[in-house]
PDB file of C-alpha atoms in Angstrom:
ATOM      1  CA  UNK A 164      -4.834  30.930  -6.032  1.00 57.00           C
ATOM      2  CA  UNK A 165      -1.588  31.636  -7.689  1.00 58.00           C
ATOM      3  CA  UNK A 166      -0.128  29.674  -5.012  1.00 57.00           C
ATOM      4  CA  UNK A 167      -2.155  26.718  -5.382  1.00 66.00           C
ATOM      5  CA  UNK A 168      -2.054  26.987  -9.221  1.00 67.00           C
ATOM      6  CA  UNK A 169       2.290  27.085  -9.126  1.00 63.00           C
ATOM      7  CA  UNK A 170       2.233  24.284  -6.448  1.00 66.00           C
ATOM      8  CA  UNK A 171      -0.045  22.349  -8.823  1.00 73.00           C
ATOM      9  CA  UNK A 172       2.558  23.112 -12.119  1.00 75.00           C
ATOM     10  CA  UNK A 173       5.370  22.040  -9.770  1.00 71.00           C
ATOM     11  CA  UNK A 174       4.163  18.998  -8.442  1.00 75.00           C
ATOM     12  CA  UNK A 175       2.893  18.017 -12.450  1.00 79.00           C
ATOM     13  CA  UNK A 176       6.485  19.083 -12.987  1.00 78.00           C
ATOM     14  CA  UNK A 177       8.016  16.779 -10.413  1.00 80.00           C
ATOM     15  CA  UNK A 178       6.113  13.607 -10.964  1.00 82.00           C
ATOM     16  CA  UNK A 179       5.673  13.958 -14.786  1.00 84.00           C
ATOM     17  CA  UNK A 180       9.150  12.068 -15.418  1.00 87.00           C
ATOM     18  CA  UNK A 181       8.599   9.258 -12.743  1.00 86.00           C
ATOM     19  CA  UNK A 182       5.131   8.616 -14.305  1.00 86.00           C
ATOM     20  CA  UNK A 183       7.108   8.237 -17.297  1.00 86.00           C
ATOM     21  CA  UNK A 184       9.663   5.510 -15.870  1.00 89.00           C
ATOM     22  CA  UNK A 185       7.149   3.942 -14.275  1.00 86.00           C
ATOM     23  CA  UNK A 186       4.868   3.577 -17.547  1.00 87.00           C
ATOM     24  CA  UNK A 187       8.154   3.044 -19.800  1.00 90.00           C
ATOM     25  CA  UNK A 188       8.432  -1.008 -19.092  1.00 89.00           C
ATOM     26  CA  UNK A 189       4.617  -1.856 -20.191  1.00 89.00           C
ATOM     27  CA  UNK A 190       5.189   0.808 -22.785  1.00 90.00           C
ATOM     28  CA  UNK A 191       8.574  -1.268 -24.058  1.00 90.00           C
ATOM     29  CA  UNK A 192       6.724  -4.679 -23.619  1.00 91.00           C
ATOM     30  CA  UNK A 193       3.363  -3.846 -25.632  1.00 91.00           C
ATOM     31  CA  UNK A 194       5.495  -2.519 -28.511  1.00 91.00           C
ATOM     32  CA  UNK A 195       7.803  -5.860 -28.443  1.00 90.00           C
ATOM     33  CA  UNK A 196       4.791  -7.774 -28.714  1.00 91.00           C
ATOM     34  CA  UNK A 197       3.610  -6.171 -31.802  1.00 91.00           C
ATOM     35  CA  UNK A 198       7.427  -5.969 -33.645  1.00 89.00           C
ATOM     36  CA  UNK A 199       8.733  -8.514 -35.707  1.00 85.00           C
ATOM     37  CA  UNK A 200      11.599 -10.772 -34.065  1.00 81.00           C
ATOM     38  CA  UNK A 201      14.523  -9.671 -36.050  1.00 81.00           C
ATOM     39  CA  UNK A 202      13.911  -6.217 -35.041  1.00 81.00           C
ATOM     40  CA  UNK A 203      13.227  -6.794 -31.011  1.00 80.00           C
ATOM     41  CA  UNK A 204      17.546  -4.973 -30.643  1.00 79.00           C
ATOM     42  CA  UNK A 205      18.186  -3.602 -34.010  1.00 81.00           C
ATOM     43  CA  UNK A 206      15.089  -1.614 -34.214  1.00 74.00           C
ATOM     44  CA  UNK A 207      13.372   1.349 -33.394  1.00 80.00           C
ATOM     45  CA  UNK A 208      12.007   1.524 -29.831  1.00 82.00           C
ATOM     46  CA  UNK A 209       8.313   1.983 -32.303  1.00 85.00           C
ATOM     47  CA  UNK A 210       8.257  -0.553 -34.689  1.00 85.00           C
ATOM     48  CA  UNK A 211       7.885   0.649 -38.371  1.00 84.00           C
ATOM     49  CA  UNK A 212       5.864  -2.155 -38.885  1.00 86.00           C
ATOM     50  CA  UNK A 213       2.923  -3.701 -36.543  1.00 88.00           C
ATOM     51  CA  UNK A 214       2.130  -7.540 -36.341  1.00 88.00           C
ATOM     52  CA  UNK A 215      -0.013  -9.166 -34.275  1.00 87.00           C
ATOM     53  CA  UNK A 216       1.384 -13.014 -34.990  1.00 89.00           C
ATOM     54  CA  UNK A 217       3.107 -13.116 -31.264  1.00 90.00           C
ATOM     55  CA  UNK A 218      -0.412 -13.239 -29.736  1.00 92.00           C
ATOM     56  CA  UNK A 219      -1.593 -15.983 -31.839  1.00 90.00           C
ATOM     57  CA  UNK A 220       1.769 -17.824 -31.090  1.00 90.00           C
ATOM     58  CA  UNK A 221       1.600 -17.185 -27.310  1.00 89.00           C
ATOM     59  CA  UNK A 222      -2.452 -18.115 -27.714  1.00 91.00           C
ATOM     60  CA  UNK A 223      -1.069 -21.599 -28.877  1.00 89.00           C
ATOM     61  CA  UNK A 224       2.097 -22.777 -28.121  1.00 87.00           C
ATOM     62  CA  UNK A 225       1.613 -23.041 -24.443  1.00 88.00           C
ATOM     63  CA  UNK A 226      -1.909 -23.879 -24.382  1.00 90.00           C
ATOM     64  CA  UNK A 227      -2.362 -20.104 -22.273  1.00 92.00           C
ATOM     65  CA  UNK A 228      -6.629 -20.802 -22.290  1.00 92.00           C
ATOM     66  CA  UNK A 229      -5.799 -23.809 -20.180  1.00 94.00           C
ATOM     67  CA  UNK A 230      -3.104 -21.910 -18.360  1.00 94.00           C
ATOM     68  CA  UNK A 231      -5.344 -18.649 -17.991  1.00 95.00           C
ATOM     69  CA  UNK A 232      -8.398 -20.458 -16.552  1.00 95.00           C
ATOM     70  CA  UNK A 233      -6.249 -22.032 -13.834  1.00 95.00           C
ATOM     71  CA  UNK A 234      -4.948 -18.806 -13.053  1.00 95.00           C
ATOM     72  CA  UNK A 235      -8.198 -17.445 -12.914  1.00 95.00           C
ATOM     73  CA  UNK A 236      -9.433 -20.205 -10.796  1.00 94.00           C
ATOM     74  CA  UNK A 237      -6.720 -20.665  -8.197  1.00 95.00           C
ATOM     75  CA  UNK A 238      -6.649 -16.786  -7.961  1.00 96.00           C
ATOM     76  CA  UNK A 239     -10.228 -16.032  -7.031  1.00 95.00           C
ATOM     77  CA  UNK A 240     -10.743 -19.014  -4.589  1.00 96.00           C
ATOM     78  CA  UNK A 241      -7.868 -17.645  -2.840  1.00 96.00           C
ATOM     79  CA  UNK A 242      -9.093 -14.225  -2.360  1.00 95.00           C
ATOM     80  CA  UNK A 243     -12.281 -15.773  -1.266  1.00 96.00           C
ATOM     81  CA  UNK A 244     -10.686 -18.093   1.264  1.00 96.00           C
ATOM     82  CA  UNK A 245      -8.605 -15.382   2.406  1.00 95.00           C
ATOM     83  CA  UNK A 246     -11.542 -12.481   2.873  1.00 94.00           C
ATOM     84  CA  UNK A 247     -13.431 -14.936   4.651  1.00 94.00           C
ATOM     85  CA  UNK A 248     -10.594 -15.829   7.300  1.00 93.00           C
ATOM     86  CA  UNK A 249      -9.186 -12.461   7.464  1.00 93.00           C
ATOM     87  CA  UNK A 250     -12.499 -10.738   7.869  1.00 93.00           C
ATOM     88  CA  UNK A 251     -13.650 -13.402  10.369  1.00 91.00           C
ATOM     89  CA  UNK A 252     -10.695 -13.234  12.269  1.00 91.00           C
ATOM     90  CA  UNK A 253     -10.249  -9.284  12.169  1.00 91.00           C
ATOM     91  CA  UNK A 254     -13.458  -8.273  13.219  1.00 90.00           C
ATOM     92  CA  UNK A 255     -12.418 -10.872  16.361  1.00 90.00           C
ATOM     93  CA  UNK A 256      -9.552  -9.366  17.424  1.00 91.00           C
ATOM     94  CA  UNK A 257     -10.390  -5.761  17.351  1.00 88.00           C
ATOM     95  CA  UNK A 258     -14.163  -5.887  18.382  1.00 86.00           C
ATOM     96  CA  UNK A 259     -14.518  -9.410  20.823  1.00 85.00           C
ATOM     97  CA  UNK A 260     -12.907 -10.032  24.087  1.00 85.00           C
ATOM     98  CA  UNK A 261     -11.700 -13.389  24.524  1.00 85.00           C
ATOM     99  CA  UNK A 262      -8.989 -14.908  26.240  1.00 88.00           C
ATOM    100  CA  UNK A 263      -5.120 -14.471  25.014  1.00 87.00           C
ATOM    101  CA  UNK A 264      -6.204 -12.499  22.132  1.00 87.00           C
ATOM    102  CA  UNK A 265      -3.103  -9.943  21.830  1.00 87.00           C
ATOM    103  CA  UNK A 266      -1.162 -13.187  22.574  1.00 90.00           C
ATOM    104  CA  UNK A 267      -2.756 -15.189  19.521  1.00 90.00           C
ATOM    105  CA  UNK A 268      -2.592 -12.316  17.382  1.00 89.00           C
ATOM    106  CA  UNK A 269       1.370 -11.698  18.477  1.00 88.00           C
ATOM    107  CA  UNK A 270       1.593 -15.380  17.223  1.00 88.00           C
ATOM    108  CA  UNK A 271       0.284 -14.672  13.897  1.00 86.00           C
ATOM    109  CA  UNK A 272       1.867 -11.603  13.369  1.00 84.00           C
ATOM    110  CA  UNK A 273       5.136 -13.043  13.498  1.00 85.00           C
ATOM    111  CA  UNK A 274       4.352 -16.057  10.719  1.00 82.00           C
ATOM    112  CA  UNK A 275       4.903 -12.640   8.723  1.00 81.00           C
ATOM    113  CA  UNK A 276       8.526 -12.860   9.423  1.00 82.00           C
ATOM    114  CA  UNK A 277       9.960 -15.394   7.897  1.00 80.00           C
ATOM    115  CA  UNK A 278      10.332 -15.367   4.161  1.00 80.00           C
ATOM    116  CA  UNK A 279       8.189 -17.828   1.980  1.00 78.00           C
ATOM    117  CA  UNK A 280      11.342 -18.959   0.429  1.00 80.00           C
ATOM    118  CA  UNK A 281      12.989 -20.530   3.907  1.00 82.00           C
ATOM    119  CA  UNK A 282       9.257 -22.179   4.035  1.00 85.00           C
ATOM    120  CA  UNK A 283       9.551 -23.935   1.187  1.00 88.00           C
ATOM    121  CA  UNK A 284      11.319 -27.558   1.813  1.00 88.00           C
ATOM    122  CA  UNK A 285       9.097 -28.272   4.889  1.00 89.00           C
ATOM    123  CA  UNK A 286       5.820 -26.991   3.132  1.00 89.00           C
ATOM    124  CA  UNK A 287       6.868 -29.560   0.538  1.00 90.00           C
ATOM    125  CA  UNK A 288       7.358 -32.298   2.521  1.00 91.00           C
ATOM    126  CA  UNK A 289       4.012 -31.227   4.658  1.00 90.00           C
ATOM    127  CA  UNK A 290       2.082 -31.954   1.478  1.00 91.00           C
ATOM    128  CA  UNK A 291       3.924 -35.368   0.417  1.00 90.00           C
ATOM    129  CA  UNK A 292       2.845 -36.216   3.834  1.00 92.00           C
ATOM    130  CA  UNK A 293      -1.037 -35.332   3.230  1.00 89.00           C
ATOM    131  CA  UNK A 294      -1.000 -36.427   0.088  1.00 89.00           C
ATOM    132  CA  UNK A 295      -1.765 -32.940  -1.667  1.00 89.00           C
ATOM    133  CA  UNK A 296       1.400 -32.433  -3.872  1.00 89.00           C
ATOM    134  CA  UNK A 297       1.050 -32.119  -7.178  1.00 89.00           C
ATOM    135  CA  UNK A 298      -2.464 -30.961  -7.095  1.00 91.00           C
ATOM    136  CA  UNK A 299      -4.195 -27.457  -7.042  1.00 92.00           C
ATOM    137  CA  UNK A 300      -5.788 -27.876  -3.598  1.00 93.00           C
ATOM    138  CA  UNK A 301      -2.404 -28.189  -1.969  1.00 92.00           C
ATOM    139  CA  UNK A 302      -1.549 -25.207  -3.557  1.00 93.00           C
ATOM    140  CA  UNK A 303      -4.340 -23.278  -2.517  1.00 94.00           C
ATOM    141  CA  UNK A 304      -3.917 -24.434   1.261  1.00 93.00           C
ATOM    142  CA  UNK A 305      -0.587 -22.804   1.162  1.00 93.00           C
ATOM    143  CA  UNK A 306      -1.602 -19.255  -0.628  1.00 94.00           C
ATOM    144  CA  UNK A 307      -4.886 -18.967   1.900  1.00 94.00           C
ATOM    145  CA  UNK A 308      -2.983 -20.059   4.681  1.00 90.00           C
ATOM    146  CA  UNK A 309       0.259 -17.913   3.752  1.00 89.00           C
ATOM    147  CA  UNK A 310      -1.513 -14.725   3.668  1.00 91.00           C
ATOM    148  CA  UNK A 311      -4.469 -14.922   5.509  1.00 91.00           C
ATOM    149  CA  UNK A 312      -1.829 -13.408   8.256  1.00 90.00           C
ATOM    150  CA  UNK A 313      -1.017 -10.181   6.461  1.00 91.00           C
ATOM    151  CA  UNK A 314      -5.137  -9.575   5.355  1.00 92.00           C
ATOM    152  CA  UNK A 315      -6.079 -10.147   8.972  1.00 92.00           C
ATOM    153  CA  UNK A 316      -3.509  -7.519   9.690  1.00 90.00           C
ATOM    154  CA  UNK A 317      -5.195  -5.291   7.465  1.00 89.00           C
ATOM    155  CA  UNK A 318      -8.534  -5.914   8.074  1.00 91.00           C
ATOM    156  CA  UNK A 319      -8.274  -5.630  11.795  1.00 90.00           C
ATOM    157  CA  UNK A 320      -6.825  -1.901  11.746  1.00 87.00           C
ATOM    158  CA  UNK A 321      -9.829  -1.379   9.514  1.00 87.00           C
ATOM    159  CA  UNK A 322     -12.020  -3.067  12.240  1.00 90.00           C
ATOM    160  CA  UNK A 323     -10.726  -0.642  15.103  1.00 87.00           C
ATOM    161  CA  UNK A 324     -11.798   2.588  12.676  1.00 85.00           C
ATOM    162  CA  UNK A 325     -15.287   1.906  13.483  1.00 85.00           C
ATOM    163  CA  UNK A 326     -16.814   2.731  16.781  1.00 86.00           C
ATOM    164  CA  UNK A 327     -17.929   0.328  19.265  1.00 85.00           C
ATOM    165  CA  UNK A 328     -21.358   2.479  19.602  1.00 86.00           C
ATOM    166  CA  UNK A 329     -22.809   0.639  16.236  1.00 85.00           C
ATOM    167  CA  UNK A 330     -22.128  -2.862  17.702  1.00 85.00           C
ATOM    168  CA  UNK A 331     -23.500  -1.767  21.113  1.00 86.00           C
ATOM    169  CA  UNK A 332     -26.827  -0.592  19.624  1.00 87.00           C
ATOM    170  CA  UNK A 333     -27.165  -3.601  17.109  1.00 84.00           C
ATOM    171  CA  UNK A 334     -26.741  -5.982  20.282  1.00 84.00           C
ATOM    172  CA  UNK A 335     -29.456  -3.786  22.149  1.00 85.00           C
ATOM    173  CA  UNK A 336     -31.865  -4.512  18.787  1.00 82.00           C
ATOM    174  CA  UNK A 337     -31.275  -7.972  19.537  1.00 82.00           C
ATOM    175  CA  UNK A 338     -28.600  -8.991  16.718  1.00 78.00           C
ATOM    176  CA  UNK A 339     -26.516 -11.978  16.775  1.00 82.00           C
ATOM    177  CA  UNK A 340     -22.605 -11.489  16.540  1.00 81.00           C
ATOM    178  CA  UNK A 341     -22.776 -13.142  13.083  1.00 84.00           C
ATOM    179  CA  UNK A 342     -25.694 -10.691  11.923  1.00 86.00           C
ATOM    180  CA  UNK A 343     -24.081  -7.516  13.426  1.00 86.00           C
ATOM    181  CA  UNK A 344     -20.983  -8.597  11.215  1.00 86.00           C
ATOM    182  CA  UNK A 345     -22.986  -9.755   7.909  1.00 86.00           C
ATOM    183  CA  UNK A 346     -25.085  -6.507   8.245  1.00 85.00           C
ATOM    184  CA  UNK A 347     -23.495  -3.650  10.336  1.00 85.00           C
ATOM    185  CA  UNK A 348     -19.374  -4.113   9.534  1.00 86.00           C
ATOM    186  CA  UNK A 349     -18.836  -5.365   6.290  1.00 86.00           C
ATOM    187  CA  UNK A 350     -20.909  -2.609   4.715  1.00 85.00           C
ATOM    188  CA  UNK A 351     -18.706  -0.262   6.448  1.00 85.00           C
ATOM    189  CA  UNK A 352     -15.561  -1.872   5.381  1.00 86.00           C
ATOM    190  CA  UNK A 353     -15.616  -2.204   1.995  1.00 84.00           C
ATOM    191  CA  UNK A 354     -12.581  -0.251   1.282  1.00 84.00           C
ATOM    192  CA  UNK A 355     -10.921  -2.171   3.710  1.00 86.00           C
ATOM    193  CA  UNK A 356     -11.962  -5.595   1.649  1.00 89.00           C
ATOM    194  CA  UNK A 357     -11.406  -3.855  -1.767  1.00 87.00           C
ATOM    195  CA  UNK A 358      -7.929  -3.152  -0.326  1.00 87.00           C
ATOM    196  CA  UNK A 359      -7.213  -6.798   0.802  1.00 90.00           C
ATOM    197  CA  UNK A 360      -8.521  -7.970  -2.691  1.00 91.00           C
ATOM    198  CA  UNK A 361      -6.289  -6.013  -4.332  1.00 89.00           C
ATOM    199  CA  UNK A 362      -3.298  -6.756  -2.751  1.00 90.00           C
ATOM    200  CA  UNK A 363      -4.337 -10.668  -2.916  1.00 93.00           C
ATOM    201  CA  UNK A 364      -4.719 -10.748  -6.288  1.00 94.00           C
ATOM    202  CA  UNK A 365      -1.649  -9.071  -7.281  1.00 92.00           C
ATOM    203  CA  UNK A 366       0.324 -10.919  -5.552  1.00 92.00           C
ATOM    204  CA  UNK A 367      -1.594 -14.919  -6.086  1.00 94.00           C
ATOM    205  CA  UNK A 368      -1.433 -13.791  -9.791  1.00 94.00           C
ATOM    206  CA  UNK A 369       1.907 -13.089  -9.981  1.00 92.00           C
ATOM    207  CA  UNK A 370       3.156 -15.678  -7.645  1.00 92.00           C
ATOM    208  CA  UNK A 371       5.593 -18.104  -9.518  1.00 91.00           C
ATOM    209  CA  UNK A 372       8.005 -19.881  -6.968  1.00 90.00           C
ATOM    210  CA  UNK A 373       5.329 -22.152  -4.984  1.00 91.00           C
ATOM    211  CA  UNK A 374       3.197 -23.047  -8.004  1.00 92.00           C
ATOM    212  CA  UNK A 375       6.285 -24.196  -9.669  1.00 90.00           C
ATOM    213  CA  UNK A 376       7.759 -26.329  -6.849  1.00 90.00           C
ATOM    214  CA  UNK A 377       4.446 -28.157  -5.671  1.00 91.00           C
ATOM    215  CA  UNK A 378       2.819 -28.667  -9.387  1.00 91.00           C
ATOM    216  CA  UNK A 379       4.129 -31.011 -11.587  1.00 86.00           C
ATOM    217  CA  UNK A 380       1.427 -31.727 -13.819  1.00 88.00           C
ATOM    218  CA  UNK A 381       1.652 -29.102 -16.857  1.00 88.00           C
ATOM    219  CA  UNK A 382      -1.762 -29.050 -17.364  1.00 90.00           C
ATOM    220  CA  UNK A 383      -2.402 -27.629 -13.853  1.00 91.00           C
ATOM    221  CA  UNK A 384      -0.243 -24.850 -13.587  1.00 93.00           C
ATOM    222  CA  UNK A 385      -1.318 -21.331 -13.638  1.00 94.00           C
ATOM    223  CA  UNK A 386       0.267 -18.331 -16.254  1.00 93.00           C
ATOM    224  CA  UNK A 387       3.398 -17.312 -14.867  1.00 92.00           C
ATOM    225  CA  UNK A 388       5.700 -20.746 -14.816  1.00 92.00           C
ATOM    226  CA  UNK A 389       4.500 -21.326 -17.911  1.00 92.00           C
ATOM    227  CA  UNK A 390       5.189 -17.911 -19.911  1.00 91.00           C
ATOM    228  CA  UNK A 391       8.599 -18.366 -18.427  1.00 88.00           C
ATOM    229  CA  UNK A 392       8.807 -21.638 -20.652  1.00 86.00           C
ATOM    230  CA  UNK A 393       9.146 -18.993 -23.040  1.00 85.00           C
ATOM    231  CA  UNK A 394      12.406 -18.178 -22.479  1.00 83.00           C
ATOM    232  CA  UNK A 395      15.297 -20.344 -23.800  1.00 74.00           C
ATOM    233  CA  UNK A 396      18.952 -21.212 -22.893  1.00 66.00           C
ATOM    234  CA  UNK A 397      20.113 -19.689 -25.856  1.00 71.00           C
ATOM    235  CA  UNK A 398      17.870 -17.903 -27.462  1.00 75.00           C
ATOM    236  CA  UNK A 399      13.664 -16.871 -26.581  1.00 81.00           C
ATOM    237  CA  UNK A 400      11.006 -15.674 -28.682  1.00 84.00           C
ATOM    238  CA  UNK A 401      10.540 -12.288 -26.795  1.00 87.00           C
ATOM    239  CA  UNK A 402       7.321 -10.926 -29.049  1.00 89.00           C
ATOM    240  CA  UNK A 403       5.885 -14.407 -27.944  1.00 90.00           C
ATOM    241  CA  UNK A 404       6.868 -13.729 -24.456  1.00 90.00           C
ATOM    242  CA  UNK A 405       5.454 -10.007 -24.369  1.00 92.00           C
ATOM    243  CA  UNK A 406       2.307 -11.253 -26.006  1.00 92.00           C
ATOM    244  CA  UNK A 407       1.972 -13.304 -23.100  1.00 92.00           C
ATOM    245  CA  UNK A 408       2.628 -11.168 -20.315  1.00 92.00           C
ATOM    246  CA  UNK A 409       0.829  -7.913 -22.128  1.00 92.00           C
ATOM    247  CA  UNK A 410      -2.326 -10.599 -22.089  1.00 92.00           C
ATOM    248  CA  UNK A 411      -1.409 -11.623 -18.595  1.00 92.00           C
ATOM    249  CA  UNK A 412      -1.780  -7.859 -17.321  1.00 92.00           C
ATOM    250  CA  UNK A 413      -5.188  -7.529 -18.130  1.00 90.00           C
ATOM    251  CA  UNK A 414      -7.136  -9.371 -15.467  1.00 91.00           C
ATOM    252  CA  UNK A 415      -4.755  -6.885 -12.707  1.00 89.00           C
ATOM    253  CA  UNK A 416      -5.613  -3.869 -14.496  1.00 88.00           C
ATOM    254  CA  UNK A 417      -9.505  -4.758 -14.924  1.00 89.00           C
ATOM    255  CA  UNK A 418      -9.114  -5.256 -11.361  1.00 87.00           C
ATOM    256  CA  UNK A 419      -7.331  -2.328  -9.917  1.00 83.00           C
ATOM    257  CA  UNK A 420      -9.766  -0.156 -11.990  1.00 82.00           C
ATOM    258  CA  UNK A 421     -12.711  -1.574 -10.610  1.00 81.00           C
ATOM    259  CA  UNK A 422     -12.193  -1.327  -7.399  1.00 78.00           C
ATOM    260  CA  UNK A 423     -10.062   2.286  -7.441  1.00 73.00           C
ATOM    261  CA  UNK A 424     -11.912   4.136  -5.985  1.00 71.00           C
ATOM    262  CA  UNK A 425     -12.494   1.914  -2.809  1.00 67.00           C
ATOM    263  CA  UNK A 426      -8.391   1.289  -2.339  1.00 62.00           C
ATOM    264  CA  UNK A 427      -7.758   4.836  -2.399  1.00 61.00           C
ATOM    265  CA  UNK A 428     -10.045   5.185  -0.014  1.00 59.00           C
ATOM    266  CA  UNK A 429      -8.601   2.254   2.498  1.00 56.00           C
ATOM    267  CA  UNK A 430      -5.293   4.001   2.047  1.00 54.00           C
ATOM    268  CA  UNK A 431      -6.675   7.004   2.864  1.00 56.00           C
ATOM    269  CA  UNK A 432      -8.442   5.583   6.024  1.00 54.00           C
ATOM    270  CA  UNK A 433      -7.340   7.142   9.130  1.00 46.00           C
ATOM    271  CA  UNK A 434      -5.720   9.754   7.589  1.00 45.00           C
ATOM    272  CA  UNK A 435      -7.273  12.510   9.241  1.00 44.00           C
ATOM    273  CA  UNK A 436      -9.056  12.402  12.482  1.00 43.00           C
ATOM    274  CA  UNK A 437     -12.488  11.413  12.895  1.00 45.00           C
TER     275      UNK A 437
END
């Protein structure tokens, strides 16, 4: 006991101060957002006095409803589109037998390779050539399609955890391969899915780079190239720009703590034996 209770002090010890770091930037961004602007470098790091006008400015000068909903939107279609692919196509490769499967799924493994940046001129001219630039459902063709790869990935290991006895027996009741997925797997992977979703979000949410090259229309871009808007070429209204982002972080973090428990869980999947 004293043992456990000294390695338990130590380890508090030890990851007390990285906790710290770690919380320190939203800690410095929620208080900018609620100082005054002539005190964002002169100040305190706690403001002596509390405002709340940033998040009426942010509310309104860049039209963030408009900008949130699209967020919102593109977001969750592309976790959908990319849990029903990577699902689909994960419980294929680990569970079915067809032909060239390791050789399809070396193929997709290495669109992982090359960096979405190198992608980005002949994605472009892909959709000028379909005819789906400047419009959100170009946009989502190129998140699904761009990680659907990496959530197959995941969702496959996840696949092999289970044992081939519960398919067996489900095709002995009589089940259909779609059924034995629908009713039998998913249940079972949930922590697997919560996992994917997690990581998709994060990262459509965030994503800045493609949104800003293929959309041109203001009105349909999502939050992040447009809080950047907020920042000038000589000057930028940083408890405007907080405001924004601190309102920007809450969809993630309603997110993460819903589905917790589940992602610790996939991360702790095949752990430990059996």
């Amino acid at each position: 006991m004293r043992k456990t209770a000294f390695g338990k002090s130590f380890a508090t010890f030890v990851l007390f101060p990285f906790c710290v770091l770690m919380a320190f930037p939203f800690g410095w961004m929620l208080l900018t957002s609620l100082r005054e602007q002539n005190t964002i470098f002169n100040g305190p790091i706690i403001p002596r006095k509390f405002t709340g006008a940033a998040y009426h400015e942010a509310w309104t000068s860049i039209e963030f409803p408009l900008h949130f909903w699209n967020s919102v939107w593109i977001t969750s279609v592309t976790v959908i589109g990319v849990l029903v692919f990577a699902t689909l196509s994960g419980y294929a490769f680990a569970k079915l037998d067809f032909p060239f499967r390791n050789t399809l799924f070396v193929l997709l493994l290495t669109t992982l390779m090359m960096p979405s940046t190198a992608l980005i001129i002949p994605l472009y001219l892909e959709l000028k050539s379909f005819g789906l630039l400047d419009s959100q459902a170009g946009l989502l063709v190129l998140y699904i399609s761009g990680s659907a790869p990496f959530a197959m990935f995941l969702m496959r290991a996840f696949f092999q955890t289970l044992p081939d006895e519960l398919i067996e027996a489900a095709r002995v009741d009589g089940g259909s391969e779609l059924t034995i997925f629908r009713r039998v797997i998913l249940p079972l992977t949930r922590p697997g899915i919560a996992t994917v979703v997690i990581f998709q979000f994060l990262s459509t949410w965030n994503e800045f780079l493609i949104a800003n090259t293929v959309l041109r229309n203001t009105d349909s871009l999502p939050l992040q190239p447009v809080l950047f808007t907020l920042m000038g070429q000589y000057s930028t209204n940083w408890p405007a720009l907080t405001a924004g982002l601190t309102l920007s972080v809450v969809p993630v973090v309603i997110v993460y703590v819903r589905m917790q428990r589940q992602f610790v869980a996939g991360m702790m999947l095949g752990a430990v034996k059996n």
